Coordinates of C-alpha atoms and ligand atoms in Angstrom, one line a residue:
M506 CA 36.8 -48.3 -210.3
S507 CA 35.1 -46.2 -207.8
D508 CA 37.0 -44.6 -204.7
A509 CA 35.1 -46.9 -202.6
Y510 CA 36.4 -50.1 -203.9
R511 CA 40.0 -48.9 -203.8
W512 CA 39.6 -48.1 -199.8
Q513 CA 38.7 -51.8 -199.7
W514 CA 41.8 -53.1 -200.0
N515 CA 43.8 -50.9 -197.3
C516 CA 42.1 -52.1 -194.8
N517 CA 43.7 -54.6 -192.3
E518 CA 47.4 -53.8 -192.1
D519 CA 49.0 -55.1 -189.2
K520 CA 51.3 -52.3 -187.8
D521 CA 53.3 -54.4 -185.6
L522 CA 54.8 -56.2 -188.8
S523 CA 57.7 -54.8 -190.7
H524 CA 57.0 -52.8 -193.8
R525 CA 57.4 -55.5 -195.8
E526 CA 55.6 -58.1 -193.5
R527 CA 52.4 -55.6 -194.2
T528 CA 49.7 -57.7 -196.7
I529 CA 46.1 -56.5 -197.4
P530 CA 43.9 -59.7 -197.4
L531 CA 41.3 -59.6 -200.5
D532 CA 37.9 -59.5 -198.6
C533 CA 39.3 -57.2 -195.6
A534 CA 36.3 -55.2 -194.4
S535 CA 35.8 -51.3 -195.6
E536 CA 35.3 -49.0 -192.9
I537 CA 38.7 -48.4 -191.4
D538 CA 40.1 -44.7 -192.1
P539 CA 42.3 -45.2 -195.3
S540 CA 44.5 -42.1 -194.2
A541 CA 46.0 -44.6 -191.4
M542 CA 46.9 -47.2 -193.7
D543 CA 49.0 -45.2 -196.2
V544 CA 52.1 -47.6 -195.6
S545 CA 54.5 -45.2 -197.4
A546 CA 53.2 -42.3 -194.3
E547 CA 53.6 -39.9 -197.4
P548 CA 49.9 -38.0 -198.6
A549 CA 48.5 -39.7 -201.2
H550 CA 48.0 -36.1 -203.2
S551 CA 52.1 -36.0 -203.1
C552 CA 52.6 -38.9 -205.1
K553 CA 52.4 -38.6 -209.1
L554 CA 51.1 -41.6 -209.4
S555 CA 50.3 -43.8 -206.2
D556 CA 49.6 -47.7 -206.1
H557 CA 46.0 -49.2 -205.6
G558 CA 44.9 -53.3 -205.2
P559 CA 45.0 -56.0 -202.9
V560 CA 47.8 -57.6 -201.8
V561 CA 48.0 -61.0 -201.2
P562 CA 49.7 -62.0 -197.8
T563 CA 53.4 -63.7 -198.1
T564 CA 54.7 -66.4 -196.0
P565 CA 57.3 -65.7 -192.7
L566 CA 59.8 -67.9 -194.4
V567 CA 59.5 -66.2 -198.0
I568 CA 60.7 -62.7 -196.5
F569 CA 63.1 -64.6 -194.8
L570 CA 64.5 -66.1 -197.9
E571 CA 64.4 -62.6 -199.3
R572 CA 66.7 -61.4 -196.8
I573 CA 69.5 -64.6 -197.5
Q574 CA 69.0 -63.4 -201.3
E575 CA 70.0 -59.7 -200.1
T576 CA 73.1 -61.2 -197.8
A577 CA 74.7 -63.5 -200.5
L578 CA 74.3 -60.8 -203.2
K579 CA 76.3 -58.6 -200.7
T580 CA 78.6 -61.5 -199.7
F581 CA 79.3 -63.3 -203.2
G582 CA 79.0 -60.3 -206.0
P583 CA 76.7 -60.1 -208.7
M584 CA 78.4 -62.5 -211.2
K585 CA 76.7 -64.8 -212.1
F586 CA 74.1 -64.0 -209.4
D587 CA 70.6 -65.8 -210.0
P588 CA 68.4 -64.9 -206.8
K589 CA 65.7 -67.3 -207.7
L590 CA 68.5 -69.7 -206.2
Y591 CA 67.9 -67.9 -202.3
V592 CA 63.9 -68.1 -202.4
D593 CA 63.7 -71.8 -203.6
L594 CA 66.1 -72.8 -200.6
S595 CA 64.3 -75.1 -198.0
L596 CA 65.0 -75.1 -194.7
K597 CA 66.5 -77.9 -192.3
F598 CA 65.3 -76.7 -189.2
D599 CA 62.0 -74.9 -187.8
L600 CA 62.3 -70.7 -189.0
P601 CA 63.0 -69.5 -185.4
I602 CA 66.2 -71.6 -185.0
V603 CA 67.8 -70.7 -188.8
K604 CA 66.5 -67.8 -188.2
Q605 CA 68.7 -67.1 -185.2
A606 CA 71.8 -68.6 -186.7
F607 CA 71.4 -66.3 -189.5
N608 CA 71.3 -63.3 -187.0
D609 CA 74.0 -64.7 -185.5
L610 CA 76.5 -64.2 -188.3
A611 CA 79.1 -61.7 -188.3
K612 CA 78.2 -59.1 -190.9
T613 CA 80.0 -56.0 -192.1
A614 CA 78.3 -52.7 -192.2
N615 CA 77.2 -52.8 -195.3
G616 CA 75.3 -56.5 -194.4
S617 CA 78.1 -59.2 -196.4
V618 CA 79.3 -62.0 -194.2
L619 CA 82.5 -64.0 -194.7
P620 CA 81.9 -66.1 -197.6
S621 CA 83.5 -69.2 -195.9
D622 CA 81.1 -68.0 -193.1
F623 CA 77.5 -67.8 -195.2
N624 CA 78.5 -71.2 -197.2
D625 CA 78.4 -73.2 -193.5
F626 CA 75.5 -71.5 -192.8
L627 CA 74.0 -72.7 -196.3
N628 CA 74.8 -75.8 -195.9
K629 CA 73.8 -76.5 -192.0
Y630 CA 71.1 -74.6 -192.6
M631 CA 69.6 -75.0 -195.8
N632 CA 68.8 -77.5 -198.9
G633 CA 69.2 -76.7 -202.4
A634 CA 66.2 -76.6 -204.2
E635 CA 66.7 -79.9 -206.0
K636 CA 66.4 -82.0 -202.8
D637 CA 62.2 -80.8 -202.7
L638 CA 61.6 -82.9 -205.6
E639 CA 62.5 -86.2 -207.0
Y640 CA 62.4 -87.7 -210.1
V641 CA 60.0 -89.8 -211.1
K642 CA 59.7 -92.2 -214.6
P643 CA 56.1 -91.1 -215.9
I644 CA 53.8 -94.1 -215.5
D645 CA 52.6 -94.1 -219.2
F646 CA 56.7 -93.4 -221.1
I647 CA 57.1 -95.5 -223.9
A648 CA 60.5 -94.9 -225.3
E649 CA 58.8 -95.1 -229.1
P650 CA 55.3 -95.1 -228.7
E651 CA 53.3 -96.9 -230.9
G652 CA 51.7 -94.5 -233.8
F653 CA 54.5 -91.6 -232.8
L654 CA 54.8 -88.7 -235.4
P655 CA 53.7 -90.4 -238.2
K656 CA 54.0 -87.7 -241.0
V657 CA 58.3 -87.8 -240.3
A658 CA 59.7 -89.4 -242.8
H659 CA 63.5 -88.5 -242.2
Q660 CA 65.3 -90.7 -240.5
G661 CA 67.8 -87.8 -238.6
V662 CA 65.0 -85.9 -237.8
K663 CA 62.6 -88.9 -236.2
N664 CA 65.5 -89.8 -234.4
W665 CA 65.4 -86.4 -232.5
A666 CA 61.8 -86.2 -232.2
L667 CA 62.5 -89.3 -229.9
E668 CA 64.9 -87.7 -228.1
V669 CA 63.1 -84.8 -227.2
H670 CA 60.1 -86.9 -225.9
S671 CA 63.2 -88.8 -224.4
L672 CA 63.0 -85.3 -222.4
W673 CA 60.0 -85.8 -219.9
K674 CA 61.7 -88.5 -218.2
N675 CA 64.4 -85.7 -217.4
L676 CA 61.7 -83.0 -216.6
S677 CA 59.3 -85.2 -215.0
R678 CA 59.6 -84.7 -210.9
K679 CA 57.7 -85.5 -208.2
V680 CA 57.4 -83.4 -204.8
S681 CA 59.3 -85.3 -202.0
D682 CA 57.3 -86.8 -199.2
K683 CA 58.9 -83.8 -196.7
V684 CA 57.4 -81.2 -198.5
L685 CA 53.9 -82.9 -198.2
K686 CA 54.4 -83.4 -194.5
H687 CA 56.3 -80.0 -194.0
S688 CA 55.8 -77.5 -196.5
E689 CA 56.1 -75.0 -193.8
L690 CA 60.0 -75.0 -194.6
H691 CA 59.9 -74.9 -198.4
T692 CA 58.5 -72.4 -200.5
L693 CA 58.0 -75.3 -203.7
L694 CA 53.9 -75.9 -202.9
P695 CA 52.9 -79.9 -201.9
L696 CA 51.2 -80.6 -205.4
K697 CA 49.8 -84.1 -205.4
H698 CA 50.3 -85.4 -209.0
P699 CA 53.9 -85.8 -210.8
V700 CA 54.7 -82.6 -212.6
I701 CA 56.5 -81.5 -215.8
I702 CA 59.0 -78.6 -215.1
P703 CA 60.4 -76.1 -217.7
G704 CA 64.0 -76.6 -216.7
S705 CA 67.4 -75.5 -215.5
R706 CA 66.6 -72.6 -212.6
F707 CA 62.5 -73.2 -213.4
Q708 CA 62.3 -76.1 -210.9
E709 CA 58.5 -75.6 -210.3
V710 CA 55.4 -76.6 -212.8
Y711 CA 54.4 -72.9 -214.8
Y712 CA 51.0 -72.2 -215.4
W713 CA 51.1 -71.3 -219.0
D714 CA 54.2 -72.9 -219.8
S715 CA 52.0 -76.6 -219.0
Y716 CA 49.5 -75.7 -222.1
W717 CA 52.5 -76.5 -224.7
V718 CA 53.9 -79.0 -222.4
I719 CA 50.6 -81.0 -222.7
R720 CA 50.6 -80.4 -226.3
G721 CA 53.6 -82.2 -226.5
L722 CA 52.7 -85.4 -224.1
L723 CA 49.7 -85.8 -225.8
T724 CA 52.0 -86.5 -229.3
S725 CA 53.9 -88.3 -226.9
K726 CA 50.5 -90.4 -225.7
M727 CA 51.3 -89.8 -222.5
Y728 CA 47.5 -88.9 -221.5
E729 CA 48.0 -89.8 -217.2
T730 CA 50.8 -87.7 -216.9
A731 CA 48.7 -84.8 -219.0
K732 CA 45.6 -85.2 -216.7
G733 CA 48.3 -85.3 -213.6
I734 CA 49.4 -81.8 -214.5
I735 CA 45.5 -80.8 -215.4
F736 CA 44.6 -82.0 -211.9
N737 CA 47.5 -80.2 -209.5
L738 CA 46.2 -77.1 -211.7
I739 CA 42.4 -77.5 -210.5
D740 CA 44.2 -78.0 -206.7
L741 CA 45.6 -75.0 -206.9
I742 CA 42.2 -73.2 -208.0
E743 CA 40.8 -75.0 -205.3
T744 CA 43.1 -73.6 -202.7
Y745 CA 43.5 -69.9 -204.0
G746 CA 40.6 -68.8 -206.4
Y747 CA 43.0 -68.9 -209.1
V748 CA 46.0 -71.0 -210.8
L749 CA 49.2 -69.8 -209.6
N750 CA 51.9 -68.5 -211.8
G751 CA 54.0 -70.8 -210.7
A752 CA 54.1 -73.9 -208.0
R753 CA 56.1 -71.7 -204.8
A754 CA 54.9 -69.7 -202.1
Y755 CA 56.2 -66.7 -203.4
Y756 CA 54.0 -67.1 -206.7
T757 CA 50.7 -67.1 -204.9
N758 CA 50.1 -63.0 -205.6
R759 CA 49.8 -63.5 -209.2
S760 CA 48.7 -65.7 -211.9
Q761 CA 49.5 -66.3 -215.6
P762 CA 47.7 -66.2 -218.8
P763 CA 45.0 -68.6 -218.3
L764 CA 45.0 -71.6 -220.3
L765 CA 43.6 -74.3 -218.0
S766 CA 40.2 -74.5 -220.4
S767 CA 42.6 -75.0 -223.5
M768 CA 44.5 -77.9 -222.0
V769 CA 41.0 -79.9 -220.7
I770 CA 40.0 -79.3 -224.2
E771 CA 43.1 -80.8 -226.0
V772 CA 42.9 -83.8 -223.3
Y773 CA 39.5 -84.2 -223.6
K774 CA 39.7 -84.5 -227.6
Q775 CA 41.9 -87.3 -227.6
T776 CA 40.7 -89.2 -224.1
H777 CA 36.7 -88.4 -223.8
D778 CA 37.4 -88.7 -220.2
M779 CA 34.0 -87.3 -218.6
D780 CA 35.2 -87.6 -215.1
L781 CA 38.2 -85.4 -216.5
V782 CA 35.3 -82.4 -217.7
K783 CA 33.3 -82.8 -214.3
K784 CA 36.4 -82.1 -212.4
A785 CA 37.6 -79.4 -214.5
L786 CA 34.0 -77.6 -214.7
P787 CA 33.5 -75.7 -211.0
A788 CA 37.5 -75.0 -211.3
L789 CA 37.1 -73.3 -214.8
I790 CA 34.0 -71.3 -213.8
K791 CA 35.6 -70.1 -210.8
E792 CA 38.7 -69.1 -212.5
H793 CA 36.6 -67.2 -214.6
K794 CA 35.1 -65.2 -211.9
F795 CA 38.3 -64.6 -210.9
W796 CA 39.9 -62.6 -214.5
N797 CA 35.9 -61.0 -214.7
S798 CA 35.7 -59.5 -211.7
G799 CA 37.1 -56.8 -209.2
I800 CA 40.4 -55.4 -210.3
H801 CA 40.9 -57.2 -213.3
V802 CA 37.6 -56.3 -215.1
V803 CA 37.6 -52.9 -216.8
A804 CA 34.3 -51.1 -218.8
I805 CA 35.3 -49.5 -221.5
E806 CA 32.1 -47.4 -224.0
D807 CA 32.9 -47.6 -227.3
A808 CA 32.6 -45.3 -230.1
Q809 CA 28.8 -46.0 -230.4
G810 CA 28.3 -45.5 -226.9
T811 CA 27.9 -49.4 -226.1
I812 CA 29.4 -50.2 -222.9
H813 CA 31.8 -53.4 -222.7
N814 CA 33.9 -55.0 -220.3
L815 CA 37.5 -56.7 -221.0
S816 CA 39.9 -58.3 -218.2
R817 CA 43.7 -56.6 -217.6
Y818 CA 46.7 -59.0 -215.5
Y819 CA 46.6 -57.1 -212.5
A820 CA 49.2 -58.7 -209.6
M821 CA 48.1 -58.8 -206.0
W822 CA 51.4 -57.6 -204.6
N823 CA 53.4 -54.1 -204.6
K824 CA 57.0 -54.5 -203.3
P825 CA 60.0 -56.6 -205.0
R826 CA 58.7 -60.0 -206.3
P827 CA 60.6 -62.3 -203.6
E828 CA 62.2 -64.6 -206.6
S829 CA 63.6 -61.2 -207.7
F830 CA 64.0 -59.0 -204.8
T831 CA 67.5 -58.0 -205.1
I832 CA 66.8 -57.1 -209.0
D833 CA 63.6 -55.0 -208.4
T834 CA 65.2 -53.0 -205.1
E835 CA 67.3 -51.7 -207.6
T836 CA 65.1 -50.8 -210.5
A837 CA 63.3 -49.2 -208.1
I838 CA 66.0 -47.1 -206.6
K839 CA 65.6 -44.1 -208.4
I840 CA 62.1 -43.4 -206.9
L841 CA 62.3 -42.1 -203.8
K842 CA 58.4 -42.3 -202.6
N843 CA 57.4 -45.6 -201.4
C844 CA 53.7 -44.9 -202.5
E845 CA 55.5 -44.5 -206.2
K846 CA 57.2 -47.5 -205.7
E847 CA 55.0 -49.7 -204.7
K848 CA 53.1 -48.6 -208.0
V849 CA 56.3 -49.7 -209.7
Y850 CA 56.8 -53.2 -207.9
R851 CA 52.8 -53.9 -209.0
E852 CA 53.3 -53.1 -212.4
I853 CA 56.8 -55.4 -212.5
A854 CA 54.4 -58.4 -210.6
S855 CA 51.7 -57.5 -213.2
A856 CA 53.9 -57.9 -216.5
A857 CA 55.6 -61.1 -214.5
E858 CA 51.6 -62.3 -214.4
S859 CA 51.7 -61.2 -218.8
G860 CA 54.2 -64.2 -219.0
W861 CA 56.1 -61.3 -221.1
D862 CA 58.5 -60.3 -218.3
F863 CA 59.7 -58.3 -219.5
S864 CA 59.1 -56.1 -222.9
T865 CA 58.4 -52.9 -224.4
R866 CA 54.5 -54.0 -224.7
W867 CA 54.0 -52.6 -221.3
M868 CA 56.2 -49.9 -220.9
K869 CA 55.8 -46.2 -221.9
D870 CA 59.5 -45.6 -222.1
T871 CA 61.1 -48.8 -223.7
S872 CA 64.4 -48.5 -222.1
D873 CA 63.1 -47.8 -218.4
L874 CA 61.2 -50.7 -216.7
T875 CA 59.9 -48.5 -213.9
T876 CA 57.4 -47.0 -216.9
L877 CA 55.9 -50.5 -216.7
S878 CA 52.3 -49.8 -217.0
T879 CA 51.2 -53.3 -217.5
T880 CA 47.5 -52.4 -215.3
M881 CA 46.6 -49.8 -217.4
I882 CA 46.4 -51.9 -220.8
L883 CA 43.6 -54.3 -221.9
P884 CA 46.0 -56.9 -223.6
V885 CA 44.7 -58.6 -226.8
D886 CA 45.9 -61.7 -226.0
L887 CA 44.8 -62.2 -222.5
N888 CA 41.5 -61.3 -223.6
T889 CA 41.9 -64.1 -226.3
F890 CA 42.4 -66.7 -223.7
I891 CA 39.4 -65.6 -222.0
Y892 CA 37.5 -65.4 -225.3
K893 CA 39.0 -69.0 -225.7
M894 CA 37.7 -69.8 -222.1
E895 CA 34.2 -68.8 -222.5
L896 CA 34.2 -71.0 -225.5
D897 CA 35.5 -73.8 -223.5
I898 CA 33.1 -73.6 -220.6
S899 CA 30.4 -73.5 -223.0
F900 CA 31.7 -76.9 -224.8
L901 CA 32.5 -78.7 -221.9
A902 CA 29.3 -77.7 -219.9
K903 CA 27.1 -78.9 -222.5
V904 CA 28.8 -82.4 -222.9
S905 CA 28.3 -82.6 -218.8
G906 CA 24.6 -81.9 -219.8
K907 CA 24.3 -78.7 -218.2
T908 CA 22.6 -76.6 -220.9
S909 CA 22.6 -73.3 -218.6
D910 CA 25.7 -72.9 -218.2
S911 CA 26.7 -73.5 -221.9
L912 CA 24.2 -70.9 -222.8
Q913 CA 25.6 -68.4 -220.5
F914 CA 29.1 -68.7 -221.3
K915 CA 28.3 -69.0 -225.1
E916 CA 26.9 -65.4 -224.5
A917 CA 29.9 -64.5 -222.3
S918 CA 32.1 -65.5 -225.2
K919 CA 29.4 -63.6 -228.2
A920 CA 30.0 -60.2 -225.7
R921 CA 33.8 -60.5 -225.6
K922 CA 33.9 -61.0 -229.4
K923 CA 32.0 -57.7 -229.7
A924 CA 34.3 -56.0 -227.2
M925 CA 37.3 -57.3 -229.0
D926 CA 36.0 -55.9 -232.0
A927 CA 35.4 -52.7 -231.0
V928 CA 37.9 -51.8 -228.7
F929 CA 41.0 -54.1 -230.1
W930 CA 40.5 -54.6 -233.7
N931 CA 41.7 -52.4 -236.6
K932 CA 40.6 -52.7 -239.8
E933 CA 42.6 -50.7 -241.7
K934 CA 46.0 -52.5 -240.2
G935 CA 44.5 -56.0 -240.4
Q936 CA 45.1 -56.5 -236.7
W937 CA 44.4 -56.4 -232.9
F938 CA 45.9 -53.5 -231.1
D939 CA 46.4 -54.0 -227.2
Y940 CA 44.5 -50.8 -225.5
W941 CA 46.1 -48.3 -223.5
L942 CA 43.5 -47.0 -220.3
D943 CA 44.4 -43.1 -220.1
P944 CA 43.9 -41.8 -216.4
D945 CA 43.1 -38.6 -217.8
S946 CA 40.7 -39.9 -220.3
N947 CA 37.1 -38.5 -220.4
R948 CA 35.8 -40.6 -217.8
K949 CA 32.2 -41.2 -216.6
E950 CA 32.4 -42.9 -213.2
D951 CA 34.0 -46.1 -213.3
V952 CA 34.1 -46.3 -217.9
Y953 CA 36.8 -45.6 -219.4
T954 CA 35.6 -43.8 -223.4
W955 CA 37.3 -45.5 -226.0
D956 CA 39.4 -43.6 -228.2
A957 CA 41.1 -44.5 -231.7
K958 CA 44.4 -42.9 -230.3
Y959 CA 44.8 -45.2 -227.4
Q960 CA 45.3 -48.1 -229.2
N961 CA 49.1 -49.3 -229.7
Q962 CA 50.1 -49.8 -233.1
D963 CA 53.5 -50.9 -232.7
I964 CA 54.0 -54.3 -233.6
F965 CA 53.7 -57.5 -231.1
A966 CA 53.3 -60.9 -231.9
S967 CA 50.5 -60.9 -229.4
N968 CA 48.9 -58.6 -232.4
F969 CA 48.0 -61.8 -234.4
I970 CA 47.1 -64.0 -231.0
P971 CA 43.4 -64.0 -231.9
L972 CA 44.1 -65.6 -235.1
W973 CA 44.3 -68.7 -233.0
V974 CA 40.6 -68.1 -232.1
R975 CA 39.1 -66.3 -234.7
F976 CA 40.1 -68.5 -237.6
Q977 CA 36.6 -69.5 -238.6
D978 CA 36.2 -65.9 -240.5
K979 CA 38.1 -66.9 -243.8
T980 CA 38.2 -63.3 -245.4
L981 CA 39.2 -62.2 -241.8
V982 CA 42.1 -64.4 -241.6
K983 CA 43.0 -63.8 -245.1
K984 CA 43.6 -60.2 -244.0
V985 CA 45.6 -60.8 -240.8
A986 CA 47.7 -63.0 -242.4
Q987 CA 48.7 -60.6 -245.1
S988 CA 49.3 -57.9 -242.4
L989 CA 51.6 -60.8 -240.5
Q990 CA 53.7 -61.3 -243.5
S991 CA 54.3 -57.5 -243.9
S992 CA 54.4 -56.9 -240.2
G993 CA 58.2 -57.3 -240.1
L994 CA 57.9 -60.0 -237.9
I995 CA 58.8 -62.9 -239.9
R996 CA 62.3 -63.7 -239.7
A997 CA 64.8 -66.5 -240.6
A998 CA 64.0 -68.4 -238.3
G999 CA 60.7 -67.7 -237.1
V1000 CA 58.5 -64.8 -235.8
A1001 CA 59.6 -62.5 -233.4
T1002 CA 58.0 -61.3 -230.4
S1003 CA 58.4 -57.2 -231.4
L1004 CA 60.2 -55.3 -233.5
T1005 CA 62.4 -53.5 -230.6
N1006 CA 65.7 -54.5 -229.8
S1007 CA 65.1 -53.8 -226.0
S1008 CA 67.2 -56.3 -225.0
Q1009 CA 64.3 -57.1 -222.6
Q1010 CA 63.8 -61.0 -223.3
W1011 CA 60.2 -60.6 -224.7
D1012 CA 61.3 -58.6 -227.5
F1013 CA 62.9 -58.8 -230.7
P1014 CA 65.4 -60.9 -231.8
N1015 CA 63.7 -63.4 -229.7
G1016 CA 61.2 -66.1 -230.5
W1017 CA 59.0 -68.0 -228.0
A1018 CA 58.0 -71.1 -228.8
P1019 CA 53.8 -70.7 -227.7
L1020 CA 54.1 -67.5 -229.7
Q1021 CA 54.9 -69.4 -233.0
H1022 CA 52.5 -72.2 -231.8
M1023 CA 49.3 -70.0 -231.5
I1024 CA 50.0 -67.9 -234.5
V1025 CA 50.7 -71.6 -236.8
E1026 CA 48.1 -73.5 -235.2
G1027 CA 45.4 -70.4 -236.0
L1028 CA 46.6 -70.3 -239.7
V1029 CA 46.1 -74.1 -240.3
L1030 CA 42.8 -74.2 -238.6
S1031 CA 41.7 -71.3 -241.0
G1032 CA 41.5 -73.9 -243.5
S1033 CA 42.9 -71.4 -246.3
E1034 CA 45.8 -72.9 -248.5
E1035 CA 47.3 -69.6 -248.5
A1036 CA 47.2 -69.6 -244.5
K1037 CA 48.1 -73.0 -244.3
L1038 CA 51.5 -72.4 -246.6
L1039 CA 52.3 -69.6 -244.4
A1040 CA 52.2 -71.9 -241.1
K1041 CA 54.0 -74.7 -243.0
D1042 CA 57.0 -71.6 -243.9
I1043 CA 57.1 -70.8 -240.2
A1044 CA 56.7 -74.3 -238.4
I1045 CA 59.9 -75.4 -240.5
K1046 CA 62.0 -72.3 -240.0
W1047 CA 61.2 -73.1 -236.0
I1048 CA 61.6 -76.7 -236.2
R1049 CA 65.0 -76.2 -238.3
T1050 CA 66.6 -73.7 -235.5
N1051 CA 65.4 -75.6 -232.7
Y1052 CA 67.4 -79.0 -234.2
V1053 CA 70.5 -76.9 -235.2
V1054 CA 70.6 -75.4 -232.0
Y1055 CA 70.1 -78.5 -230.5
K1056 CA 72.8 -80.6 -232.5
N1057 CA 75.5 -78.1 -233.1
K1058 CA 76.0 -76.6 -229.3
N1059 CA 77.3 -79.2 -228.4
V1060 CA 74.7 -80.0 -225.3
N1061 CA 71.7 -81.6 -226.6
A1062 CA 69.7 -79.2 -225.6
M1063 CA 66.5 -77.1 -226.2
H1064 CA 65.9 -73.9 -225.4
E1065 CA 63.6 -71.6 -223.5
K1066 CA 63.6 -68.7 -226.8
Y1067 CA 65.6 -68.6 -229.9
D1068 CA 67.1 -65.4 -231.8
V1069 CA 64.6 -65.3 -235.0
T1070 CA 66.9 -63.3 -237.0
K1071 CA 69.7 -66.4 -237.9
C1072 CA 68.6 -69.5 -237.9
G1073 CA 70.9 -71.9 -235.3
E1074 CA 70.8 -69.6 -232.8
F1075 CA 69.5 -69.2 -229.3
G1076 CA 68.1 -66.3 -227.6
G1077 CA 69.5 -63.6 -224.4
G1078 CA 68.3 -61.2 -223.4
G1079 CA 66.4 -60.5 -219.9
E1080 CA 66.7 -60.8 -216.1
Y1081 CA 68.6 -64.5 -216.4
V1082 CA 70.9 -66.2 -218.6
P1083 CA 69.5 -68.6 -221.1
Q1084 CA 67.8 -71.8 -219.9
T1085 CA 67.4 -75.2 -221.5
G1086 CA 65.6 -78.2 -220.8
F1087 CA 62.9 -76.9 -222.2
G1088 CA 59.3 -78.1 -221.5
W1089 CA 57.3 -75.4 -224.3
S1090 CA 60.2 -75.6 -226.7
N1091 CA 60.0 -79.4 -226.8
G1092 CA 55.8 -79.5 -226.4
V1093 CA 55.9 -76.8 -229.8
V1094 CA 58.3 -78.9 -231.8
L1095 CA 56.4 -82.2 -231.5
A1096 CA 53.6 -80.5 -232.1
F1097 CA 55.0 -79.1 -235.2
L1098 CA 56.1 -82.5 -236.3
E1099 CA 52.8 -84.2 -235.6
E1100 CA 50.9 -81.6 -237.8
F1101 CA 53.3 -81.1 -240.8
G1102 CA 55.1 -84.2 -240.1
W1103 CA 59.1 -83.9 -242.5
A1104 CA 59.8 -85.2 -245.3
Q1105 CA 62.6 -88.0 -246.0
D1106 CA 64.2 -84.9 -248.6
L1107 CA 63.7 -81.9 -247.0
D1108 CA 66.7 -81.1 -245.1
P1109 CA 66.6 -80.4 -241.1
Q1110 CA 70.1 -78.1 -241.2
C1111 CA 69.8 -74.3 -241.7
Q1112 CA 69.5 -73.1 -245.5
Ligands
LIG2538 O1 62.5 -65.5 -212.2 C1 62.1 -64.3 -213.4 C2 60.6 -64.4 -214.0 O2 60.8 -66.0 -214.5 C3 59.5 -66.8 -215.1 O3 59.6 -66.2 -216.3 C4 59.8 -66.7 -217.3 O4 59.9 -68.0 -217.1 C5 58.6 -68.8 -217.1 C6 58.9 -70.1 -217.1 O5 59.5 -71.1 -218.4 C7 57.7 -68.1 -218.0 O6 56.2 -68.9 -217.9 C8 57.8 -67.0 -218.3 O7 56.9 -66.4 -219.4 C9 58.8 -66.2 -218.5 O8 59.0 -65.1 -219.0 C10 58.2 -66.3 -213.8 O9 57.0 -67.1 -214.7 C11 58.0 -65.1 -213.2 O10 57.3 -64.5 -212.7 C12 59.6 -64.7 -213.0 O11 59.4 -63.4 -212.1

């Protein structure tokens, strides 16, 4: 990346704004003197690693709610404190009125308020997140759809599956008219179509979660609801140029694992809806450009001298994440220089963009979050998703009669496959490894030089995600399946995320529904009998643990993640308490039951 390009990002700072309010538009001009733009007021050379990259503007409401969040922490204390709650509040009056009332509150020297005064203020001037959304029964929900899970013979499992299916009603919402009319008072974004939320603290749509929600909805024969979700995501691309992490004003500075094309393909396979395809295609092409230009793309020269392009996560943000403002501020407290803090904040936000927030996968020191280096890693899974996006766009363009687009994306997919083979694939180990970009590596201009020593050979479930798309090659699948079996990831209740117990949620001993699903589906699609048996074994373990937790924990709830070391335990770790609901877990259980069924004599209890 050339310095000329870097400076474009530091060109439009508004000096009248507070440090927190300064933002750098993506398309600002490049003539301004870069040294005048340094927010940290520290010379760049004094920073060990300084931040580079665009910053998407945030809204005055988000900035105000961050102050509310900080005050709430000081007032109520850290016990059971969830910072997200405060950036999800909406205003009952215009921002200047609410700001004034907040400024008028009597505060102690450390910024806390008498709890009763703060509660009165919140009640008088704010609404809770639940007021922004209305429960809505999905138009295509039927208590027992015709042809529902024909392969499930066990009555107990069938009844449970029907309960899971009925959870779509609990998770279905419509953005309220108040939000549509006065969006400036709400951080919830005004989506037109009904949504399915993950559940609990996640009361808004999430990008990659939606793929597994849709897989479940298809099993539930809820095609219209599935299409509505896709249309909302397309609207986000039309507005922002990419799908946001989630449908909140504070998520506009990053995306999430790009799976929209996969959603469109799955719905198209079931409905053959050409209108959907025609609407989706231009948006998908726009999204492809987002992931393959600017900061998201990296050039790397392989051992044979061929130059490849691969993509990386790179959030357009260098401050604490608003939904975790107090947490990120605390994490970076030991970093003294602003320029280095901004770098840490960008790495944190980029890890959130990866969907794996947080994981030792992105950390130099597995016990220290300030060593997150997300933007310096070429991730195997992201490039698998973009490879799939290229194949999907090629297919969708073909069925729409757009032959030249179809050929162009076919070529792009071939180039990425070659790049993934050259950079990630490790023949000896039978896995694809993330590649760490070494800033000091022998680099010619903007091109990194590949070196085997920068493949991260630690074991993560993501090392096996290409199986999901690369299932055509039977010999390769066999090798990868053997490597998976001996990796140590397959445990009593499913596939672990990694082998490192770091207390981060995207690490051992947690297992996540999307990871189980992509690995299992990849093994099934391979057509190899051995791989299929392994897939079935993982799916049965996963279904059992979901079933037993649901039945035995007295709450009849599906969880966000599970502890895969023991059947019947939900997961933990990370920065918030375990959540229930839960969109993608429901989707994956239904998709597995559709694929594998459940025999009458197969006990769903832990063995
Ligand atoms: O509030 C902290 C973080 O929460 C989200 O991440 C987690 O939940 C998402 C919704 O289920 C899921 O998509 C993600 O993989 C989880 O790690 C959110 O996406 C983050 O941006 C946010 O900082």
